[in-house]
Amino acid sequence: MQTVKMVISGAVNAGKTQFIRAISEIEVVSTERKASDDTKLLKGETTVAMDFGRITISDDLVLHLFGTPGQKRFDFMWEILSEGMLGLIVLVDSTRPETFRETNRIIDFFTSQRDAPYVVAANKQDHENAWAPDELRLALRLPAHVKIVPCVATQKDSVKNVLLELLYVIMQRSAD
Amino acid sequence: MALVGNLRDFALADFLYLIDRGYKTGSLQLNRQSAAATLYFEKGKLLYAAQAQERESLGEMLQRTGKLTPQQVQQAVQLQQTDGNQSLGTVLVEHDLITREDLQRHIQTHIEETVYSLFGWPDGEFCFNAGVKLDRDDVQSPVPLGVENLIMEGVRRVDEWGRIKDHIPNTDMIARFVDQPLEKAKSINLTPDEWRIFARINGKDSIKEVISRTGLSEFDVSRIVYGFISAGLVEVTRPRPPVPATGRAGAGAAAGAPKRSLVSRIINRIRGM
């Protein structure tokens, strides 16, 4: 059985758990559930360790989805998680500009570690005060070749679309 | 749809960059404690800026700067009251108390100073409403201002190491020009120190090397490079990790790139979900 993995990262409350939950065929495994810092203020059940989901591709191939811890104190896990990943999805909460700086830090970390394909998912596009993807590109200063995909992490079709967009990027860089 | 946030998290320089590059039209409302300011933009350029607590009228400003005497201001105010709906600026120009160009230059300077003062706000709520246009008579409207110079000068007046460090976390970073930097640079005025650094940006040398060649301090070089970044002239990147000698130099495929057939299988599966 071959397994491949994708990493879902983003600042606290960007929607990583919801994203994986929307598409995983198994109940999302979260290794710890009790927030112990100010992230409690943002949501009742925040990710303090990591989320894990799975999609069976075929009898001999499985795709694993790993959600990274949002809090800065778990940075050390990012490097471990990114080892051998197929690609990376960076979720950004489009309604909270105060998280854009942290989002940039995450992108910077992963892109400096390895030359991994990635897309940015502009989550919470169904919210009235969401910044549009074009505005996020400018705010995050993303180069034109990096895809910013509109996303609603609670909707399966939207999550599928983000995964597919990442896979198209991976496909362009794949070997024959 | 309004863009809302706080300057603490998304600096004014970043917002002006977004306005410029996004070719935005609209009004930006800023509020901090009891202070408030409004900026109007059209197609990415600044049209007008004013602080709510401003007490100085146009006449008072022109008097303070020596452009008009108190008697001339008084005369203009009386004429304005007689003429009815005309603005003071229109009265001043129509009665040859000031040329249109002089009036616009003074208003422009006032607008610029207003914006520079906003760079000193460490925080403050902002709300950008796209599409809102300035309702103002032509005589008092200066020529739309490009925001690049505003950013450069505004950043010169900012001493925030923390904000600079967000963009330039260490001096190993490499500065390089973004696309078409010369086009942007044409409208930007640089100080001699800024030119010294500008001339040494080559996409290869680290900030550390620029520091050693210019003899300027780390803070000064970082602050100037931060200004270039904020104005959209320059971007900084980490140095690329060395490529192993045995690494595969595939055509566009990174080392360890997955096989196309594997990616196709995953795509088909996701599509079918």
XYZ file of C-alpha atoms in Angstrom:
449
model
C 0.000 0.000 0.000
C 1.435 3.352 -1.064
C 0.579 6.436 0.936
C 1.017 10.038 -0.092
C 0.325 13.076 2.022
C -0.809 16.619 1.731
C -0.357 19.199 4.442
C -3.032 21.718 5.362
C -1.600 24.704 7.193
C -2.751 28.137 8.250
C -3.029 30.452 11.224
C -5.208 29.652 14.221
C -8.877 29.439 13.274
C -8.156 29.503 9.546
C -10.421 26.473 9.114
C -7.975 23.567 8.855
C -10.015 21.122 10.921
C -13.185 21.906 8.994
C -11.332 21.583 5.711
C -10.099 18.082 6.468
C -13.384 17.075 8.027
C -15.269 18.123 4.876
C -13.377 15.710 2.635
C -11.972 12.919 4.814
C -13.636 9.532 4.537
C -12.789 8.758 8.128
C -13.671 10.668 11.249
C -10.906 13.233 11.529
C -8.387 12.186 14.111
C -7.287 15.017 16.327
C -4.578 14.126 18.759
C -5.539 16.666 21.341
C -8.533 18.842 21.778
C -8.157 21.138 24.725
C -6.919 24.599 23.923
C -4.838 26.050 26.680
C -4.216 29.564 25.519
C -5.974 32.521 24.031
C -7.085 30.536 21.008
C -9.982 29.502 23.229
C -11.375 32.934 22.610
C -11.543 32.308 18.900
C -13.249 28.973 18.862
C -14.271 26.415 21.380
C -12.447 23.492 19.847
C -9.162 24.606 18.388
C -6.401 22.449 16.938
C -3.559 22.204 19.389
C -1.870 19.139 18.027
C -2.794 18.072 14.546
C -5.662 16.749 12.477
C -5.453 13.721 10.322
C -7.793 12.626 7.555
C -7.691 10.033 4.813
C -8.947 9.527 1.272
C -8.602 6.111 -0.318
C -7.525 6.553 -3.907
C -7.461 2.874 -4.836
C -6.704 -0.504 -3.294
C -3.024 0.288 -3.282
C -2.952 4.063 -2.821
C -4.084 6.270 0.059
C -3.949 10.036 0.434
C -3.369 11.316 3.958
C -4.293 14.841 4.958
C -2.408 16.422 7.843
C -3.513 19.645 9.468
C -0.688 21.511 11.158
C -1.043 23.039 14.600
C -1.939 26.686 14.279
C -0.088 27.952 17.328
C 3.405 29.274 17.005
C 4.713 27.056 19.795
C 4.160 24.006 17.572
C 6.334 25.311 14.732
C 8.777 22.471 15.219
C 6.145 20.056 13.899
C 5.844 21.814 10.571
C 9.206 20.587 9.374
C 8.404 17.039 10.376
C 5.019 17.154 8.685
C 6.319 18.672 5.484
C 8.809 15.873 4.891
C 7.829 14.019 1.743
C 4.587 15.876 1.256
C 2.999 15.915 -2.165
C 1.860 19.492 -1.720
C 0.703 22.129 0.690
C -2.524 24.053 1.140
C -2.237 27.256 3.146
C -5.616 28.301 4.457
C -6.164 31.961 5.210
C -9.130 33.369 7.074
C -10.268 35.965 4.538
C -12.176 37.876 7.190
C -9.271 38.487 9.589
C -6.459 40.693 8.266
C -4.765 40.373 11.633
C -3.810 36.823 10.586
C -2.241 37.789 7.242
C 1.178 38.371 8.787
C 1.110 34.935 10.393
C -0.041 33.430 7.097
C 2.974 34.961 5.395
C 5.212 33.511 8.056
C 3.782 30.063 7.397
C 4.213 30.364 3.635
C 7.728 31.636 4.141
C 8.576 28.754 6.440
C 7.368 26.019 4.119
C 8.745 27.523 0.921
C 12.129 28.075 2.513
C 12.280 24.498 3.768
C 11.591 22.807 0.473
C 10.431 23.627 -3.008
C 6.978 22.147 -2.483
C 3.969 22.900 -4.681
C 1.361 24.896 -2.810
C -1.822 26.889 -3.186
C -3.431 29.420 -0.894
C -7.086 28.789 -0.048
C -9.008 31.978 0.727
C -11.365 30.532 3.307
C -14.654 31.934 4.616
C -15.554 33.481 1.276
C -19.198 33.053 2.268
C -18.748 35.704 4.979
C -19.887 39.211 4.236
C -16.606 40.870 5.261
C -14.309 38.446 3.425
C -11.437 39.945 1.459
C -11.607 38.814 -2.165
C -8.822 36.548 -3.516
C -7.387 39.406 -5.601
C -7.183 41.585 -2.515
C -5.581 38.767 -0.553
C -2.952 38.327 -3.247
C -1.955 41.957 -2.794
C -2.218 41.811 0.982
C -0.070 38.667 1.186
C 2.146 39.845 -1.682
C 1.906 36.547 -3.428
C 3.526 36.269 -6.839
C 1.219 35.845 -9.824
C 2.107 32.182 -10.315
C 0.791 31.175 -6.865
C -2.846 30.188 -7.064
C -5.311 31.713 -4.600
C -8.431 29.592 -4.598
C -11.710 30.821 -3.078
C -12.836 28.416 -0.394
C -15.577 27.613 2.077
C -14.029 24.900 4.219
C -17.378 23.640 5.470
C -18.476 22.750 1.928
C -17.180 19.561 0.407
C -17.313 20.786 -3.210
C -15.303 23.847 -2.304
C -12.678 21.730 -0.526
C -12.544 19.355 -3.509
C -11.901 22.312 -5.769
C -8.968 23.487 -3.631
C -7.459 19.992 -3.613
C -7.860 19.727 -7.379
C -6.221 23.100 -7.947
C -3.256 21.953 -5.874
C -3.124 18.675 -7.786
C -3.015 20.574 -11.090
C 0.013 22.479 -9.781
C 1.606 19.206 -8.690
C 0.811 17.698 -12.090
C 2.712 20.464 -13.866
C 5.788 19.582 -11.868
C 5.410 15.820 -11.973
C 7.767 13.472 -13.729
C 6.786 11.188 -16.597
C -17.948 45.140 0.254
C -15.850 46.918 2.879
C -12.318 45.834 3.784
C -11.932 46.189 7.520
C -9.051 45.587 9.885
C -6.539 47.219 12.188
C -3.340 49.074 11.282
C -1.596 47.110 14.018
C -1.941 44.000 11.865
C -1.998 45.485 8.376
C 0.088 48.613 8.157
C -0.887 51.737 6.263
C 2.010 51.115 3.865
C 0.592 47.671 3.084
C -2.833 49.124 2.525
C -1.552 51.838 0.196
C 0.303 49.150 -1.736
C -2.964 47.238 -2.096
C -4.733 50.399 -3.309
C -1.987 51.109 -5.819
C -1.624 47.621 -7.218
C -5.352 46.899 -7.059
C -6.104 50.134 -8.933
C -8.761 50.815 -6.299
C -11.349 53.568 -6.103
C -13.010 54.276 -2.787
C -12.710 55.853 0.629
C -10.514 54.696 3.492
C -11.788 55.619 6.937
C -9.290 55.434 9.809
C -10.173 55.708 13.483
C -7.854 55.717 16.468
C -9.084 56.705 19.912
C -10.626 60.143 19.378
C -8.833 60.750 16.067
C -10.252 59.974 12.650
C -9.147 60.478 9.068
C -10.582 59.869 5.647
C -8.655 59.252 2.444
C -10.168 59.123 -1.026
C -8.633 57.186 -3.866
C -9.374 56.943 -7.535
C -7.894 54.228 -9.696
C -5.112 53.606 -7.211
C -4.162 57.256 -6.703
C -4.788 59.466 -3.701
C -7.229 62.306 -4.297
C -7.752 63.695 -0.856
C -6.966 63.130 2.808
C -8.162 64.934 5.897
C -8.220 64.373 9.613
C -11.589 64.831 11.277
C -10.195 66.953 14.080
C -8.665 69.462 11.702
C -9.620 72.912 12.854
C -7.686 74.890 10.280
C -9.702 76.146 7.340
C -8.275 76.554 3.857
C -8.018 80.304 4.435
C -6.189 79.842 7.708
C -3.783 77.382 6.105
C -2.940 79.776 3.254
C -2.504 82.579 5.767
C -0.244 80.450 7.967
C 1.965 79.527 5.024
C 2.251 83.168 4.013
C 0.429 82.777 0.743
C -2.347 85.166 1.713
C -2.574 88.089 4.092
C -5.286 88.148 6.777
C -6.964 90.927 4.788
C -7.049 88.820 1.632
C -8.575 85.887 3.526
C -11.173 88.156 5.031
C -11.959 89.612 1.600
C -12.348 86.117 0.124
C -14.651 84.981 2.922
C -16.844 88.033 2.376
C -16.938 87.378 -1.376
C -17.784 83.745 -0.718
C -20.734 84.785 1.416
C -21.903 87.111 -1.349
C -21.386 84.548 -4.108
C -23.355 81.907 -2.297
C -22.473 78.353 -3.229
C -18.884 78.755 -4.397
C -16.085 77.228 -2.411
C -13.421 79.456 -0.886
C -10.878 78.001 -3.297
C -12.977 78.951 -6.299
C -13.438 82.493 -4.964
C -9.695 82.867 -4.375
C -8.854 81.770 -7.906
C -11.630 83.700 -9.632
C -10.628 86.916 -7.880
C -6.933 86.410 -8.630
C -5.964 86.198 -4.979
C -4.073 83.019 -5.760
C -3.345 81.050 -8.909
C -5.029 77.732 -9.410
C -1.614 76.034 -9.465
C -0.536 77.623 -6.182
C -3.796 76.670 -4.532
C -3.513 73.080 -5.683
C 0.110 72.855 -4.607
C -0.783 74.003 -1.096
C -3.691 71.597 -0.849
C -1.481 68.794 -2.123
C 1.172 69.522 0.495
C -1.510 69.526 3.143
C -2.840 66.165 1.927
C 0.657 64.665 1.913
C 1.366 65.879 5.446
C -1.934 64.418 6.590
C -1.002 61.017 5.197
C 2.509 61.137 6.677
C 1.052 61.833 10.087
C -1.069 58.692 9.744
C 2.054 56.556 9.340
C 2.716 57.369 12.989
C -0.417 55.562 14.107
C 0.711 52.268 15.636
C -2.846 50.960 15.468
C -6.306 52.055 14.492
C -9.354 50.576 12.840
C -9.591 50.938 9.092
C -12.512 50.470 6.747
C -12.188 50.748 2.986
C -15.385 51.212 1.034
C -14.839 50.488 -2.623
C -16.520 52.706 -5.171
C -17.103 55.692 -2.879
C -16.084 58.822 -4.734
C -14.957 62.221 -3.559
C -17.506 64.982 -4.029
C -15.371 68.044 -4.408
C -15.098 70.965 -6.771
C -12.354 70.881 -9.359
C -10.482 73.968 -8.226
C -9.705 72.536 -4.810
C -8.924 69.038 -6.079
C -5.210 68.564 -6.608
C -3.760 66.266 -9.202
C -4.194 62.639 -8.088
C -1.099 61.567 -6.201
C 0.755 58.330 -6.847
C 1.074 56.500 -3.570
C 4.632 55.180 -4.073
C 6.260 58.399 -2.934
C 3.812 58.693 -0.073
C 4.826 55.234 1.078
C 8.529 55.984 0.765
C 8.287 59.214 2.728
C 5.832 57.753 5.216
C 8.128 54.831 5.910
C 11.078 57.210 6.307
C 9.197 58.668 9.214
C 8.471 55.330 10.808
C 10.868 53.827 13.288
C 9.299 50.497 13.828
C 11.903 47.801 13.916
C 9.282 45.147 14.590
C 7.356 45.948 11.445
C 10.553 46.011 9.416
C 11.533 42.631 10.843
C 8.245 41.177 9.614
C 9.404 41.807 6.075
C 13.138 41.336 6.569
C 13.523 38.710 9.290
C 17.306 38.505 8.914
C 20.142 39.995 6.919
C 20.714 36.818 4.941
C 17.662 37.743 2.893
C 18.321 38.786 -0.686
C 16.689 41.852 -2.199
C 15.722 41.893 -5.832
C 13.653 44.105 -8.078
C 10.093 43.154 -8.843
C 8.904 43.195 -12.431
C 9.425 46.499 -14.222
C 11.122 48.288 -11.326
C 12.440 51.035 -13.567
C 8.935 52.041 -14.571
C 7.981 52.432 -10.914
C 11.268 54.061 -9.991
C 10.706 56.915 -12.421
C 8.170 58.505 -10.124
C 10.012 57.924 -6.866
C 12.370 60.396 -5.275
C 15.213 58.817 -3.357
C 17.623 60.270 -0.836
C 21.363 59.760 -1.429
C 21.466 56.901 1.096
C 18.485 55.281 -0.570
C 20.216 55.554 -3.924
C 23.337 53.941 -2.490
C 21.294 50.936 -1.488
C 19.060 50.961 -4.546
C 22.130 50.741 -6.751
C 23.387 47.682 -4.911
C 20.256 45.584 -5.210
C 21.045 42.852 -7.679
C 19.107 39.764 -6.658
C 22.310 38.029 -5.588
C 23.802 39.928 -2.669
C 22.297 39.531 0.767
C 21.225 42.479 2.881
C 24.279 41.698 4.999
C 26.534 42.283 2.000
C 24.735 45.521 1.164
C 25.297 46.670 4.747
C 29.002 45.955 4.552
C 29.384 47.719 1.181
C 27.470 50.854 2.109
C 28.775 51.195 5.634
C 25.292 52.028 6.837
C 23.787 50.434 9.924
C 21.637 47.303 9.783
C 18.659 49.349 10.895
C 19.132 52.012 8.235
C 19.600 49.524 5.419
C 16.673 47.406 6.587
C 14.446 50.450 6.949
C 15.311 51.656 3.455
C 14.803 48.218 1.927
C 11.515 48.004 3.831
C 10.544 51.281 2.155
C 11.347 49.793 -1.262
C 9.303 46.715 -0.392
C 6.377 48.798 0.802
C 6.455 50.844 -2.379
C 6.398 47.645 -4.432
C 9.823 48.167 -5.973
C 11.664 45.347 -4.358
C 10.997 41.974 -2.827
C 13.175 39.941 -0.526
C 13.742 36.224 -0.750
C 15.627 33.700 1.255
C 18.863 32.448 -0.261
C 18.216 29.298 -2.246
C 19.535 26.146 -0.617
C 22.484 24.740 -2.551
C 21.498 22.097 -5.094
C 23.195 18.765 -4.357
C 25.731 17.878 -7.001
C 24.034 14.542 -7.582
C 20.584 16.074 -7.828
C 18.456 15.281 -10.840
C 18.054 18.248 -13.151
C 14.742 17.225 -14.657
C 12.937 19.510 -17.083
C 10.718 21.468 -14.694
C 10.348 18.533 -12.336
C 11.661 18.984 -8.801
C 13.803 16.292 -7.297
C 11.528 13.609 -5.919
C 8.614 14.856 -8.027
C 5.694 12.427 -8.061
C 4.871 10.462 -11.154
C 2.279 11.905 -13.466
C 0.250 8.696 -13.401
C 0.011 8.813 -9.620
C -1.192 12.420 -9.646
C -3.747 11.551 -12.350
C -5.163 8.779 -10.214
C -5.594 11.126 -7.253
C -7.212 13.795 -9.447
C -9.688 11.291 -10.852
C -10.560 10.056 -7.392
C -11.112 13.561 -5.984
C -13.225 14.542 -8.995
C -15.414 11.515 -8.402
C -16.033 12.201 -4.734
